[in-house]
Amino acid sequence: MTQEPGGAGTNHFGGFHIQAGPLSDQDVARVELADEIRAMIREIISTDATIAEIRQVRDLVRSGVESLVAKSHAGAQGMNEAALAERSKNFLARSPVLGTINPIAVPLVIAVLQEGANATVEGRITFTEPYEGAPGCVHGGFIASAFDEVLGVAQSASGQPGMTANLTVDYRSPTPLLRELVFRGWCEKVEGRKIFTRGTLHHGDTLCAESSGLFISMRPELFERLLAMRNSNQ
Amino acid sequence: MTQEPGGAGTNHFGGFHIQAGPLSDQDVARVELADEIRAMIREIISTDATIAEIRQVRDLVRSGVESLVAKSHAGAQGMNEAALAERSKNFLARSPVLGTINPIAVPLVIAVLQEGANATVEGRITFTEPYEGAPGCVHGGFIASAFDEVLGVAQSASGQPGMTANLTVDYRSPTPLLRELVFRGWCEKVEGRKIFTRGTLHHGDTLCAESSGLFISMRPELFERLLAMRNSNQ
C-alpha cells in the first residue's frame, strides 16, 4: 500500500497498519506525561500511603489538569482536512490499546510481519496490576481488546481496512500479569468486503487464548457519516 | 447468596456481583486521585499546550509518583487472609472496567436487577475521547471489555461465579462516544459448571452490539493455583 493516509479519495484508514512515524516534539512530551500517568495508576492501586498523603498528590495532579484545561485545545473544535491528515498519521499513537500517548494503553507494541492477502502481525505486551481480573491474571476483557487491535491491524495490512463486525475470543488458560505475552494475528481469507482473521495469545509455550475476527471494509460514505457524527458530538 | 467473600471454604469470587460496600476513607481518597487522573488523560489527548507547558505538568505528576513510590506498599508484599478478604470486598472498586479507584475504567456503573438462574444486570457508561476507535466511535475492543464485565457480573449473580471461557461480540452499528450507553446482560441457562449468558448494547433505541459469553464456575483449587501464581510473580 502506498496511498497517503487522509489523502483525497483514499480510504482514510489506509495508514492504520503502518507504525506511527517519528512523533512530533509535542507528541514526545505527551508520551513522557503519559508514562508518568501510567506509573501513577499503578501507585493508586498499590499504595498504602495515608489519606493526607494521597490527597496531597491529588492536589498536585489537579493543579496540572487545571493548567492544561486553561490552555489551547484547537484539535477539539472539529476536524479540518489538515487536522484529519495529522490525526491519521498519529492514529496508532493515540489508540487506547497501542497508543504510547494514551495512558489507557499499556501499550501493546505491534509489528507487521507481512502485508497483503496473507498479512501477519505480532504484538508484545506485559500487562501491569491495573489490568488484573482473576488474581494474578489479565482481565479477560483486556485480552479481547488487544485481540481486536491485533486482528484489526492484520486486516488493515491486507489492504482493505475496515471496522470490526464480529470478535470471538476463546480463553484456554489463565493469562499471567507482569509477564511478556505474544499476540499473533493473520488474515485467513477475503470475500468481497469481508475480511476473515484469526489470532493467538501465548505466554511462553502456553496457549492462553485464541480469537477470530470478521471485519467489513469501510465505504468512504460511512467514514464521512462517522466524521459528521463526531463533529455533532462536540 | 449470603456467603461472605473470602470466607474459609467459600468460592472466593462469591461477592463479585455485589456492589462494593461503603469505601474506606483511604479508598475515597484514591477515587478522588483517580478522577483527577481521568481528567488528565483527556487533557493529554486533546491539549495543544506548548512542549514546555506539557513538561511542567509531567514534572508535577512525576513528583507525585515519586512521593507515593517512597511510601508504604504493604498490599504488594503478598496476600494474607485478611488482605484477601479486604481485596475481595473491594474487588469491583479496583476493576479496570467498573472500578472507581482504577483510572483505566471510565467507569461502567452496574446494577443487578435480578439474582439466581435468571440473573439480569444493567450497566450504564459514557465513553470519553481516550476510548475512541473509528472517528467519534467507541473502540470496539472496549465494547468487548465492557461486555466481558457485564456478562461476568450476570453469571456471578446466578450463584456459581467463574471465569470467561468464550466471549463473542457482534457489532451492529457504530457506537458513539460522549453519549450514555446502556448494556444489558442476563443468564440464559446453566449446565453443570457451564453458565451461558447473553447481552446487548444500546444507544437510545439503536442496537449497537450484541454479545454472548460462556463462563465456567471456578473450582477452589484453581483459585488457590492462581493465588500461588500471583504471589510468585512478585
mmCIF file with all atom_site columns, N, CA and C in Angstrom, chain A residues 26 30 32 36 43-44 47-49 53 55 58 60 62 71-74 102 130 132 139 141 145 148-149 165-167 169-171 177 179 230 233, chain B residues 26 30 32 36 43-44 47-49 53 55 58 62 71-74 102 130 132 139 141 145 148-149 165-167 169-171 177 179 230 233:
data_model
loop_
_atom_site.group_PDB
_atom_site.id
_atom_site.type_symbol
_atom_site.label_atom_id
_atom_site.label_alt_id
_atom_site.label_comp_id
_atom_site.label_asym_id
_atom_site.label_entity_id
_atom_site.label_seq_id
_atom_site.pdbx_PDB_ins_code
_atom_site.Cartn_x
_atom_site.Cartn_y
_atom_site.Cartn_z
_atom_site.occupancy
_atom_site.B_iso_or_equiv
_atom_site.pdbx_formal_charge
_atom_site.auth_seq_id
_atom_site.auth_comp_id
_atom_site.auth_asym_id
_atom_site.auth_atom_id
_atom_site.pdbx_PDB_model_num
ATOM 1   N N  . GLN A 1 26  ? 5.985   17.789  20.264 1.00 0.00 ? 26  GLN A N  1
ATOM 2   C CA . GLN A 1 26  ? 4.875   17.932  21.204 1.00 0.00 ? 26  GLN A CA 1
ATOM 3   C C  . GLN A 1 26  ? 4.354   16.551  21.619 1.00 0.00 ? 26  GLN A C  1
ATOM 4   N N  . ARG A 1 30  ? 3.954   14.548  25.183 1.00 0.00 ? 30  ARG A N  1
ATOM 5   C CA . ARG A 1 30  ? 2.730   13.848  25.613 1.00 0.00 ? 30  ARG A CA 1
ATOM 6   C C  . ARG A 1 30  ? 3.061   12.443  26.115 1.00 0.00 ? 30  ARG A C  1
ATOM 7   N N  . GLU A 1 32  ? 5.852   11.393  27.377 1.00 0.00 ? 32  GLU A N  1
ATOM 8   C CA . GLU A 1 32  ? 6.535   11.497  28.680 1.00 0.00 ? 32  GLU A CA 1
ATOM 9   C C  . GLU A 1 32  ? 5.518   11.686  29.807 1.00 0.00 ? 32  GLU A C  1
ATOM 10  N N  . GLU A 1 36  ? 4.288   8.999   32.998 1.00 0.00 ? 36  GLU A N  1
ATOM 11  C CA . GLU A 1 36  ? 4.142   9.331   34.425 1.00 0.00 ? 36  GLU A CA 1
ATOM 12  C C  . GLU A 1 36  ? 2.743   8.957   34.916 1.00 0.00 ? 36  GLU A C  1
ATOM 13  N N  . GLU A 1 43  ? 0.457   3.221   41.163 1.00 0.00 ? 43  GLU A N  1
ATOM 14  C CA . GLU A 1 43  ? 0.531   3.655   42.565 1.00 0.00 ? 43  GLU A CA 1
ATOM 15  C C  . GLU A 1 43  ? -0.853  3.739   43.207 1.00 0.00 ? 43  GLU A C  1
ATOM 16  N N  . ILE A 1 44  ? -1.828  4.254   42.461 1.00 0.00 ? 44  ILE A N  1
ATOM 17  C CA . ILE A 1 44  ? -3.178  4.397   43.042 1.00 0.00 ? 44  ILE A CA 1
ATOM 18  C C  . ILE A 1 44  ? -3.683  3.042   43.522 1.00 0.00 ? 44  ILE A C  1
ATOM 19  N N  . THR A 1 47  ? -0.651  1.687   46.509 1.00 0.00 ? 47  THR A N  1
ATOM 20  C CA . THR A 1 47  ? -0.091  2.451   47.626 1.00 0.00 ? 47  THR A CA 1
ATOM 21  C C  . THR A 1 47  ? -0.835  2.194   48.937 1.00 0.00 ? 47  THR A C  1
ATOM 22  N N  . ASP A 1 48  ? -0.100  2.261   50.038 1.00 0.00 ? 48  ASP A N  1
ATOM 23  C CA . ASP A 1 48  ? -0.713  2.295   51.366 1.00 0.00 ? 48  ASP A CA 1
ATOM 24  C C  . ASP A 1 48  ? -0.403  3.624   52.044 1.00 0.00 ? 48  ASP A C  1
ATOM 25  N N  . ALA A 1 49  ? -0.194  4.660   51.247 1.00 0.00 ? 49  ALA A N  1
ATOM 26  C CA . ALA A 1 49  ? 0.037   5.994   51.804 1.00 0.00 ? 49  ALA A CA 1
ATOM 27  C C  . ALA A 1 49  ? -1.185  6.426   52.615 1.00 0.00 ? 49  ALA A C  1
ATOM 28  N N  . GLU A 1 53  ? -1.600  12.013  52.554 1.00 0.00 ? 53  GLU A N  1
ATOM 29  C CA . GLU A 1 53  ? -0.567  11.913  51.510 1.00 0.00 ? 53  GLU A CA 1
ATOM 30  C C  . GLU A 1 53  ? -1.202  11.739  50.126 1.00 0.00 ? 53  GLU A C  1
ATOM 31  N N  . ARG A 1 55  ? -4.138  12.733  49.257 1.00 0.00 ? 55  ARG A N  1
ATOM 32  C CA . ARG A 1 55  ? -4.810  13.989  48.871 1.00 0.00 ? 55  ARG A CA 1
ATOM 33  C C  . ARG A 1 55  ? -3.800  15.050  48.426 1.00 0.00 ? 55  ARG A C  1
ATOM 34  N N  . ARG A 1 58  ? -3.239  14.155  44.930 1.00 0.00 ? 58  ARG A N  1
ATOM 35  C CA . ARG A 1 58  ? -4.442  14.562  44.188 1.00 0.00 ? 58  ARG A CA 1
ATOM 36  C C  . ARG A 1 58  ? -4.380  16.057  43.849 1.00 0.00 ? 58  ARG A C  1
ATOM 37  N N  . LEU A 1 60  ? -1.743  18.005  43.628 1.00 0.00 ? 60  LEU A N  1
ATOM 38  C CA . LEU A 1 60  ? -0.695  18.226  42.617 1.00 0.00 ? 60  LEU A CA 1
ATOM 39  C C  . LEU A 1 60  ? -1.241  17.956  41.217 1.00 0.00 ? 60  LEU A C  1
ATOM 40  N N  . ARG A 1 62  ? -4.343  17.782  40.265 1.00 0.00 ? 62  ARG A N  1
ATOM 41  C CA . ARG A 1 62  ? -5.414  18.723  39.923 1.00 0.00 ? 62  ARG A CA 1
ATOM 42  C C  . ARG A 1 62  ? -4.833  20.037  39.396 1.00 0.00 ? 62  ARG A C  1
ATOM 43  N N  . LYS A 1 71  ? -5.402  26.087  28.817 1.00 0.00 ? 71  LYS A N  1
ATOM 44  C CA . LYS A 1 71  ? -4.646  26.372  27.586 1.00 0.00 ? 71  LYS A CA 1
ATOM 45  C C  . LYS A 1 71  ? -5.396  25.903  26.338 1.00 0.00 ? 71  LYS A C  1
ATOM 46  N N  . SER A 1 72  ? -4.733  26.029  25.193 1.00 0.00 ? 72  SER A N  1
ATOM 47  C CA . SER A 1 72  ? -5.362  25.801  23.886 1.00 0.00 ? 72  SER A CA 1
ATOM 48  C C  . SER A 1 72  ? -5.790  24.342  23.676 1.00 0.00 ? 72  SER A C  1
ATOM 49  N N  . HIS A 1 73  ? -6.937  24.163  23.025 1.00 0.00 ? 73  HIS A N  1
ATOM 50  C CA . HIS A 1 73  ? -7.420  22.839  22.623 1.00 0.00 ? 73  HIS A CA 1
ATOM 51  C C  . HIS A 1 73  ? -7.953  22.903  21.206 1.00 0.00 ? 73  HIS A C  1
ATOM 52  N N  . ALA A 1 74  ? -7.146  23.432  20.283 1.00 0.00 ? 74  ALA A N  1
ATOM 53  C CA . ALA A 1 74  ? -7.627  23.668  18.921 1.00 0.00 ? 74  ALA A CA 1
ATOM 54  C C  . ALA A 1 74  ? -8.189  22.393  18.297 1.00 0.00 ? 74  ALA A C  1
ATOM 55  N N  . ASN A 1 102 ? -1.512  7.489   24.909 1.00 0.00 ? 102 ASN A N  1
ATOM 56  C CA . ASN A 1 102 ? -2.753  7.263   25.657 1.00 0.00 ? 102 ASN A CA 1
ATOM 57  C C  . ASN A 1 102 ? -2.509  6.362   26.874 1.00 0.00 ? 102 ASN A C  1
ATOM 58  N N  . PRO A 1 130 ? -2.915  -2.829  37.187 1.00 0.00 ? 130 PRO A N  1
ATOM 59  C CA . PRO A 1 130 ? -4.250  -2.240  36.970 1.00 0.00 ? 130 PRO A CA 1
ATOM 60  C C  . PRO A 1 130 ? -5.124  -3.032  35.998 1.00 0.00 ? 130 PRO A C  1
ATOM 61  N N  . GLU A 1 132 ? -5.643  -6.283  36.138 1.00 0.00 ? 132 GLU A N  1
ATOM 62  C CA . GLU A 1 132 ? -5.914  -7.581  36.761 1.00 0.00 ? 132 GLU A CA 1
ATOM 63  C C  . GLU A 1 132 ? -7.405  -7.919  36.747 1.00 0.00 ? 132 GLU A C  1
ATOM 64  N N  . HIS A 1 139 ? -7.209  -9.320  33.024 1.00 0.00 ? 139 HIS A N  1
ATOM 65  C CA . HIS A 1 139 ? -8.668  -9.241  32.871 1.00 0.00 ? 139 HIS A CA 1
ATOM 66  C C  . HIS A 1 139 ? -9.049  -9.719  31.465 1.00 0.00 ? 139 HIS A C  1
ATOM 67  N N  . GLY A 1 141 ? -11.442 -9.105  29.573 1.00 0.00 ? 141 GLY A N  1
ATOM 68  C CA . GLY A 1 141 ? -11.913 -8.055  28.679 1.00 0.00 ? 141 GLY A CA 1
ATOM 69  C C  . GLY A 1 141 ? -10.768 -7.350  27.968 1.00 0.00 ? 141 GLY A C  1
ATOM 70  N N  . SER A 1 145 ? -9.809  -6.810  24.070 1.00 0.00 ? 145 SER A N  1
ATOM 71  C CA . SER A 1 145 ? -9.435  -5.510  23.479 1.00 0.00 ? 145 SER A CA 1
ATOM 72  C C  . SER A 1 145 ? -8.175  -5.640  22.640 1.00 0.00 ? 145 SER A C  1
ATOM 73  N N  . ASP A 1 148 ? -8.819  -7.419  19.421 1.00 0.00 ? 148 ASP A N  1
ATOM 74  C CA . ASP A 1 148 ? -9.500  -6.544  18.460 1.00 0.00 ? 148 ASP A CA 1
ATOM 75  C C  . ASP A 1 148 ? -8.479  -5.687  17.717 1.00 0.00 ? 148 ASP A C  1
ATOM 76  N N  . GLU A 1 149 ? -7.484  -5.200  18.450 1.00 0.00 ? 149 GLU A N  1
ATOM 77  C CA . GLU A 1 149 ? -6.478  -4.330  17.830 1.00 0.00 ? 149 GLU A CA 1
ATOM 78  C C  . GLU A 1 149 ? -5.511  -5.140  16.954 1.00 0.00 ? 149 GLU A C  1
ATOM 79  N N  . ALA A 1 165 ? -16.813 -6.406  12.656 1.00 0.00 ? 165 ALA A N  1
ATOM 80  C CA . ALA A 1 165 ? -18.214 -6.837  12.634 1.00 0.00 ? 165 ALA A CA 1
ATOM 81  C C  . ALA A 1 165 ? -18.444 -7.914  13.694 1.00 0.00 ? 165 ALA A C  1
ATOM 82  N N  . ASN A 1 166 ? -17.460 -8.781  13.877 1.00 0.00 ? 166 ASN A N  1
ATOM 83  C CA . ASN A 1 166 ? -17.563 -9.829  14.904 1.00 0.00 ? 166 ASN A CA 1
ATOM 84  C C  . ASN A 1 166 ? -16.194 -10.099 15.504 1.00 0.00 ? 166 ASN A C  1
ATOM 85  N N  . LEU A 1 167 ? -16.184 -10.279 16.818 1.00 0.00 ? 167 LEU A N  1
ATOM 86  C CA . LEU A 1 167 ? -14.953 -10.669 17.523 1.00 0.00 ? 167 LEU A CA 1
ATOM 87  C C  . LEU A 1 167 ? -15.303 -11.823 18.454 1.00 0.00 ? 167 LEU A C  1
ATOM 88  N N  . VAL A 1 169 ? -13.512 -14.623 21.204 1.00 0.00 ? 169 VAL A N  1
ATOM 89  C CA . VAL A 1 169 ? -12.306 -15.000 21.950 1.00 0.00 ? 169 VAL A CA 1
ATOM 90  C C  . VAL A 1 169 ? -12.595 -16.264 22.753 1.00 0.00 ? 169 VAL A C  1
ATOM 91  N N  . ASP A 1 170 ? -11.711 -17.270 22.617 1.00 0.00 ? 170 ASP A N  1
ATOM 92  C CA . ASP A 1 170 ? -11.770 -18.473 23.453 1.00 0.00 ? 170 ASP A CA 1
ATOM 93  C C  . ASP A 1 170 ? -10.596 -18.432 24.419 1.00 0.00 ? 170 ASP A C  1
ATOM 94  N N  . TYR A 1 171 ? -10.922 -18.468 25.705 1.00 0.00 ? 171 TYR A N  1
ATOM 95  C CA . TYR A 1 171 ? -9.896  -18.392 26.745 1.00 0.00 ? 171 TYR A CA 1
ATOM 96  C C  . TYR A 1 171 ? -9.484  -19.815 27.109 1.00 0.00 ? 171 TYR A C  1
ATOM 97  N N  . LEU A 1 177 ? -0.339  -11.740 34.619 1.00 0.00 ? 177 LEU A N  1
ATOM 98  C CA . LEU A 1 177 ? 0.140   -10.356 34.677 1.00 0.00 ? 177 LEU A CA 1
ATOM 99  C C  . LEU A 1 177 ? 1.663   -10.361 34.753 1.00 0.00 ? 177 LEU A C  1
ATOM 100 N N  . ARG A 1 179 ? 4.121   -10.585 32.887 1.00 0.00 ? 179 ARG A N  1
ATOM 101 C CA . ARG A 1 179 ? 4.923   -11.485 32.052 1.00 0.00 ? 179 ARG A CA 1
ATOM 102 C C  . ARG A 1 179 ? 4.742   -11.048 30.608 1.00 0.00 ? 179 ARG A C  1
ATOM 103 N N  . ARG A 1 230 ? -19.211 12.613  14.691 1.00 0.00 ? 230 ARG A N  1
ATOM 104 C CA . ARG A 1 230 ? -18.190 13.028  15.652 1.00 0.00 ? 230 ARG A CA 1
ATOM 105 C C  . ARG A 1 230 ? -18.279 14.529  15.896 1.00 0.00 ? 230 ARG A C  1
ATOM 106 N N  . ASN A 1 233 ? -21.083 15.825  17.951 1.00 0.00 ? 233 ASN A N  1
ATOM 107 C CA . ASN A 1 233 ? -20.988 15.440  19.367 1.00 0.00 ? 233 ASN A CA 1
ATOM 108 C C  . ASN A 1 233 ? -20.248 16.474  20.192 1.00 0.00 ? 233 ASN A C  1
ATOM 109 N N  . GLN B 1 26  ? -9.577  5.799   52.999 1.00 0.00 ? 26  GLN B N  1
ATOM 110 C CA . GLN B 1 26  ? -8.395  5.771   52.132 1.00 0.00 ? 26  GLN B CA 1
ATOM 111 C C  . GLN B 1 26  ? -8.817  5.534   50.681 1.00 0.00 ? 26  GLN B C  1
ATOM 112 N N  . ARG B 1 30  ? -8.390  7.598   47.158 1.00 0.00 ? 30  ARG B N  1
ATOM 113 C CA . ARG B 1 30  ? -7.916  7.008   45.892 1.00 0.00 ? 30  ARG B CA 1
ATOM 114 C C  . ARG B 1 30  ? -8.843  7.392   44.737 1.00 0.00 ? 30  ARG B C  1
ATOM 115 N N  . GLU B 1 32  ? -10.713 10.018  44.492 1.00 0.00 ? 32  GLU B N  1
ATOM 116 C CA . GLU B 1 32  ? -10.510 11.443  44.173 1.00 0.00 ? 32  GLU B CA 1
ATOM 117 C C  . GLU B 1 32  ? -9.279  11.618  43.283 1.00 0.00 ? 32  GLU B C  1
ATOM 118 N N  . GLU B 1 36  ? -8.942  12.766  39.103 1.00 0.00 ? 36  GLU B N  1
ATOM 119 C CA . GLU B 1 36  ? -8.024  13.766  38.529 1.00 0.00 ? 36  GLU B CA 1
ATOM 120 C C  . GLU B 1 36  ? -7.206  13.146  37.394 1.00 0.00 ? 36  GLU B C  1
ATOM 121 N N  . GLU B 1 43  ? -6.937  15.396  28.905 1.00 0.00 ? 43  GLU B N  1
ATOM 122 C CA . GLU B 1 43  ? -6.098  16.538  28.518 1.00 0.00 ? 43  GLU B CA 1
ATOM 123 C C  . GLU B 1 43  ? -4.919  16.103  27.645 1.00 0.00 ? 43  GLU B C  1
ATOM 124 N N  . ILE B 1 44  ? -4.295  14.987  28.006 1.00 0.00 ? 44  ILE B N  1
ATOM 125 C CA . ILE B 1 44  ? -3.127  14.537  27.229 1.00 0.00 ? 44  ILE B CA 1
ATOM 126 C C  . ILE B 1 44  ? -3.509  14.359  25.767 1.00 0.00 ? 44  ILE B C  1
ATOM 127 N N  . THR B 1 47  ? -4.994  18.363  24.489 1.00 0.00 ? 47  THR B N  1
ATOM 128 C CA . THR B 1 47  ? -4.352  19.666  24.694 1.00 0.00 ? 47  THR B CA 1
ATOM 129 C C  . THR B 1 47  ? -3.509  20.093  23.496 1.00 0.00 ? 47  THR B C  1
ATOM 130 N N  . ASP B 1 48  ? -3.447  21.410  23.283 1.00 0.00 ? 48  ASP B N  1
ATOM 131 C CA . ASP B 1 48  ? -2.481  21.977  22.347 1.00 0.00 ? 48  ASP B CA 1
ATOM 132 C C  . ASP B 1 48  ? -1.497  22.869  23.094 1.00 0.00 ? 48  ASP B C  1
ATOM 133 N N  . ALA B 1 49  ? -1.281  22.567  24.361 1.00 0.00 ? 49  ALA B N  1
ATOM 134 C CA . ALA B 1 49  ? -0.299  23.326  25.146 1.00 0.00 ? 49  ALA B CA 1
ATOM 135 C C  . ALA B 1 49  ? 1.084   23.169  24.510 1.00 0.00 ? 49  ALA B C  1
ATOM 136 N N  . GLU B 1 53  ? 5.022   23.650  28.470 1.00 0.00 ? 53  GLU B N  1
ATOM 137 C CA . GLU B 1 53  ? 3.880   23.553  29.395 1.00 0.00 ? 53  GLU B CA 1
ATOM 138 C C  . GLU B 1 53  ? 3.565   22.091  29.725 1.00 0.00 ? 53  GLU B C  1
ATOM 139 N N  . ARG B 1 55  ? 5.656   19.646  29.664 1.00 0.00 ? 55  ARG B N  1
ATOM 140 C CA . ARG B 1 55  ? 6.740   19.098  30.504 1.00 0.00 ? 55  ARG B CA 1
ATOM 141 C C  . ARG B 1 55  ? 6.631   19.590  31.949 1.00 0.00 ? 55  ARG B C  1
ATOM 142 N N  . ARG B 1 58  ? 4.204   17.274  33.376 1.00 0.00 ? 58  ARG B N  1
ATOM 143 C CA . ARG B 1 58  ? 4.894   15.980  33.554 1.00 0.00 ? 58  ARG B CA 1
ATOM 144 C C  . ARG B 1 58  ? 5.702   15.984  34.855 1.00 0.00 ? 58  ARG B C  1
ATOM 145 N N  . ARG B 1 62  ? 5.290   13.625  38.025 1.00 0.00 ? 62  ARG B N  1
ATOM 146 C CA . ARG B 1 62  ? 6.430   12.794  38.444 1.00 0.00 ? 62  ARG B CA 1
ATOM 147 C C  . ARG B 1 62  ? 6.720   12.976  39.932 1.00 0.00 ? 62  ARG B C  1
ATOM 148 N N  . LYS B 1 71  ? 6.579   5.698   49.714 1.00 0.00 ? 71  LYS B N  1
ATOM 149 C CA . LYS B 1 71  ? 5.777   5.337   50.895 1.00 0.00 ? 71  LYS B CA 1
ATOM 150 C C  . LYS B 1 71  ? 5.390   3.865   50.888 1.00 0.00 ? 71  LYS B C  1
ATOM 151 N N  . SER B 1 72  ? 4.587   3.484   51.884 1.00 0.00 ? 72  SER B N  1
ATOM 152 C CA . SER B 1 72  ? 4.261   2.071   52.134 1.00 0.00 ? 72  SER B CA 1
ATOM 153 C C  . SER B 1 72  ? 3.461   1.432   50.991 1.00 0.00 ? 72  SER B C  1
ATOM 154 N N  . HIS B 1 73  ? 3.770   0.166   50.710 1.00 0.00 ? 73  HIS B N  1
ATOM 155 C CA . HIS B 1 73  ? 3.013   -0.636  49.737 1.00 0.00 ? 73  HIS B CA 1
ATOM 156 C C  . HIS B 1 73  ? 2.771   -2.022  50.317 1.00 0.00 ? 73  HIS B C  1
ATOM 157 N N  . ALA B 1 74  ? 2.234   -2.079  51.531 1.00 0.00 ? 74  ALA B N  1
ATOM 158 C CA . ALA B 1 74  ? 2.092   -3.368  52.221 1.00 0.00 ? 74  ALA B CA 1
ATOM 159 C C  . ALA B 1 74  ? 1.325   -4.375  51.370 1.00 0.00 ? 74  ALA B C  1
ATOM 160 N N  . ASN B 1 102 ? -9.830  2.763   39.791 1.00 0.00 ? 102 ASN B N  1
ATOM 161 C CA . ASN B 1 102 ? -8.899  2.455   38.694 1.00 0.00 ? 102 ASN B CA 1
ATOM 162 C C  . ASN B 1 102 ? -9.124  3.382   37.498 1.00 0.00 ? 102 ASN B C  1
ATOM 163 N N  . PRO B 1 130 ? -10.583 9.373   25.127 1.00 0.00 ? 130 PRO B N  1
ATOM 164 C CA . PRO B 1 130 ? -9.462  8.414   25.102 1.00 0.00 ? 130 PRO B CA 1
ATOM 165 C C  . PRO B 1 130 ? -9.865  7.008   24.660 1.00 0.00 ? 130 PRO B C  1
ATOM 166 N N  . GLU B 1 132 ? -11.637 6.301   21.975 1.00 0.00 ? 132 GLU B N  1
ATOM 167 C CA . GLU B 1 132 ? -12.065 6.396   20.576 1.00 0.00 ? 132 GLU B CA 1
ATOM 168 C C  . GLU B 1 132 ? -11.384 5.347   19.698 1.00 0.00 ? 132 GLU B C  1
ATOM 169 N N  . HIS B 1 139 ? -14.020 2.547   20.714 1.00 0.00 ? 139 HIS B N  1
ATOM 170 C CA . HIS B 1 139 ? -13.137 1.475   20.230 1.00 0.00 ? 139 HIS B CA 1
ATOM 171 C C  . HIS B 1 139 ? -13.820 0.121   20.459 1.00 0.00 ? 139 HIS B C  1
ATOM 172 N N  . GLY B 1 141 ? -12.744 -2.769  20.891 1.00 0.00 ? 141 GLY B N  1
ATOM 173 C CA . GLY B 1 141 ? -12.141 -3.587  21.939 1.00 0.00 ? 141 GLY B CA 1
ATOM 174 C C  . GLY B 1 141 ? -12.682 -3.252  23.317 1.00 0.00 ? 141 GLY B C  1
ATOM 175 N N  . SER B 1 145 ? -14.574 -5.402  26.174 1.00 0.00 ? 145 SER B N  1
ATOM 176 C CA . SER B 1 145 ? -14.201 -5.403  27.602 1.00 0.00 ? 145 SER B CA 1
ATOM 177 C C  . SER B 1 145 ? -15.420 -5.197  28.484 1.00 0.00 ? 145 SER B C  1
ATOM 178 N N  . ASP B 1 148 ? -17.567 -8.242  28.607 1.00 0.00 ? 148 ASP B N  1
ATOM 179 C CA . ASP B 1 148 ? -16.981 -9.277  29.464 1.00 0.00 ? 148 ASP B CA 1
ATOM 180 C C  . ASP B 1 148 ? -17.360 -9.022  30.922 1.00 0.00 ? 148 ASP B C  1
ATOM 181 N N  . GLU B 1 149 ? -17.333 -7.756  31.323 1.00 0.00 ? 149 GLU B N  1
ATOM 182 C CA . GLU B 1 149 ? -17.645 -7.418  32.716 1.00 0.00 ? 149 GLU B CA 1
ATOM 183 C C  . GLU B 1 149 ? -19.148 -7.539  32.991 1.00 0.00 ? 149 GLU B C  1
ATOM 184 N N  . ALA B 1 165 ? -14.862 -18.358 29.505 1.00 0.00 ? 165 ALA B N  1
ATOM 185 C CA . ALA B 1 165 ? -14.296 -19.368 28.601 1.00 0.00 ? 165 ALA B CA 1
ATOM 186 C C  . ALA B 1 165 ? -14.419 -18.897 27.158 1.00 0.00 ? 165 ALA B C  1
ATOM 187 N N  . ASN B 1 166 ? -15.521 -18.237 26.835 1.00 0.00 ? 166 ASN B N  1
ATOM 188 C CA . ASN B 1 166 ? -15.720 -17.701 25.479 1.00 0.00 ? 166 ASN B CA 1
ATOM 189 C C  . ASN B 1 166 ? -16.486 -16.392 25.552 1.00 0.00 ? 166 ASN B C  1
ATOM 190 N N  . LEU B 1 167 ? -16.044 -15.446 24.733 1.00 0.00 ? 167 LEU B N  1
ATOM 191 C CA . LEU B 1 167 ? -16.763 -14.171 24.602 1.00 0.00 ? 167 LEU B CA 1
ATOM 192 C C  . LEU B 1 167 ? -16.918 -13.883 23.114 1.00 0.00 ? 167 LEU B C  1
ATOM 193 N N  . VAL B 1 169 ? -18.707 -11.071 20.368 1.00 0.00 ? 169 VAL B N  1
ATOM 194 C CA . VAL B 1 169 ? -19.377 -9.778  20.212 1.00 0.00 ? 169 VAL B CA 1
ATOM 195 C C  . VAL B 1 169 ? -19.699 -9.560  18.740 1.00 0.00 ? 169 VAL B C  1
ATOM 196 N N  . ASP B 1 170 ? -20.966 -9.219  18.446 1.00 0.00 ? 170 ASP B N  1
ATOM 197 C CA . ASP B 1 170 ? -21.376 -8.816  17.096 1.00 0.00 ? 170 ASP B CA 1
ATOM 198 C C  . ASP B 1 170 ? -21.658 -7.325  17.115 1.00 0.00 ? 170 ASP B C  1
ATOM 199 N N  . TYR B 1 171 ? -20.924 -6.598  16.271 1.00 0.00 ? 171 TYR B N  1
ATOM 200 C CA . TYR B 1 171 ? -21.063 -5.142  16.214 1.00 0.00 ? 171 TYR B CA 1
ATOM 201 C C  . TYR B 1 171 ? -22.099 -4.804  15.155 1.00 0.00 ? 171 TYR B C  1
ATOM 202 N N  . LEU B 1 177 ? -19.170 7.935   21.024 1.00 0.00 ? 177 LEU B N  1
ATOM 203 C CA . LEU B 1 177 ? -18.519 8.495   22.215 1.00 0.00 ? 177 LEU B CA 1
ATOM 204 C C  . LEU B 1 177 ? -19.431 9.555   22.818 1.00 0.00 ? 177 LEU B C  1
ATOM 205 N N  . ARG B 1 179 ? -21.897 9.779   24.679 1.00 0.00 ? 179 ARG B N  1
ATOM 206 C CA . ARG B 1 179 ? -23.337 9.566   24.800 1.00 0.00 ? 179 ARG B CA 1
ATOM 207 C C  . ARG B 1 179 ? -23.552 8.450   25.806 1.00 0.00 ? 179 ARG B C  1
ATOM 208 N N  . ARG B 1 230 ? 0.107   -15.734 41.371 1.00 0.00 ? 230 ARG B N  1
ATOM 209 C CA . ARG B 1 230 ? 0.165   -14.295 41.601 1.00 0.00 ? 230 ARG B CA 1
ATOM 210 C C  . ARG B 1 230 ? 1.318   -13.955 42.538 1.00 0.00 ? 230 ARG B C  1
ATOM 211 N N  . ASN B 1 233 ? 4.775   -14.122 41.214 1.00 0.00 ? 233 ASN B N  1
ATOM 212 C CA . ASN B 1 233 ? 5.069   -13.074 40.224 1.00 0.00 ? 233 ASN B CA 1
ATOM 213 C C  . ASN B 1 233 ? 5.649   -11.829 40.860 1.00 0.00 ? 233 ASN B C  1
#
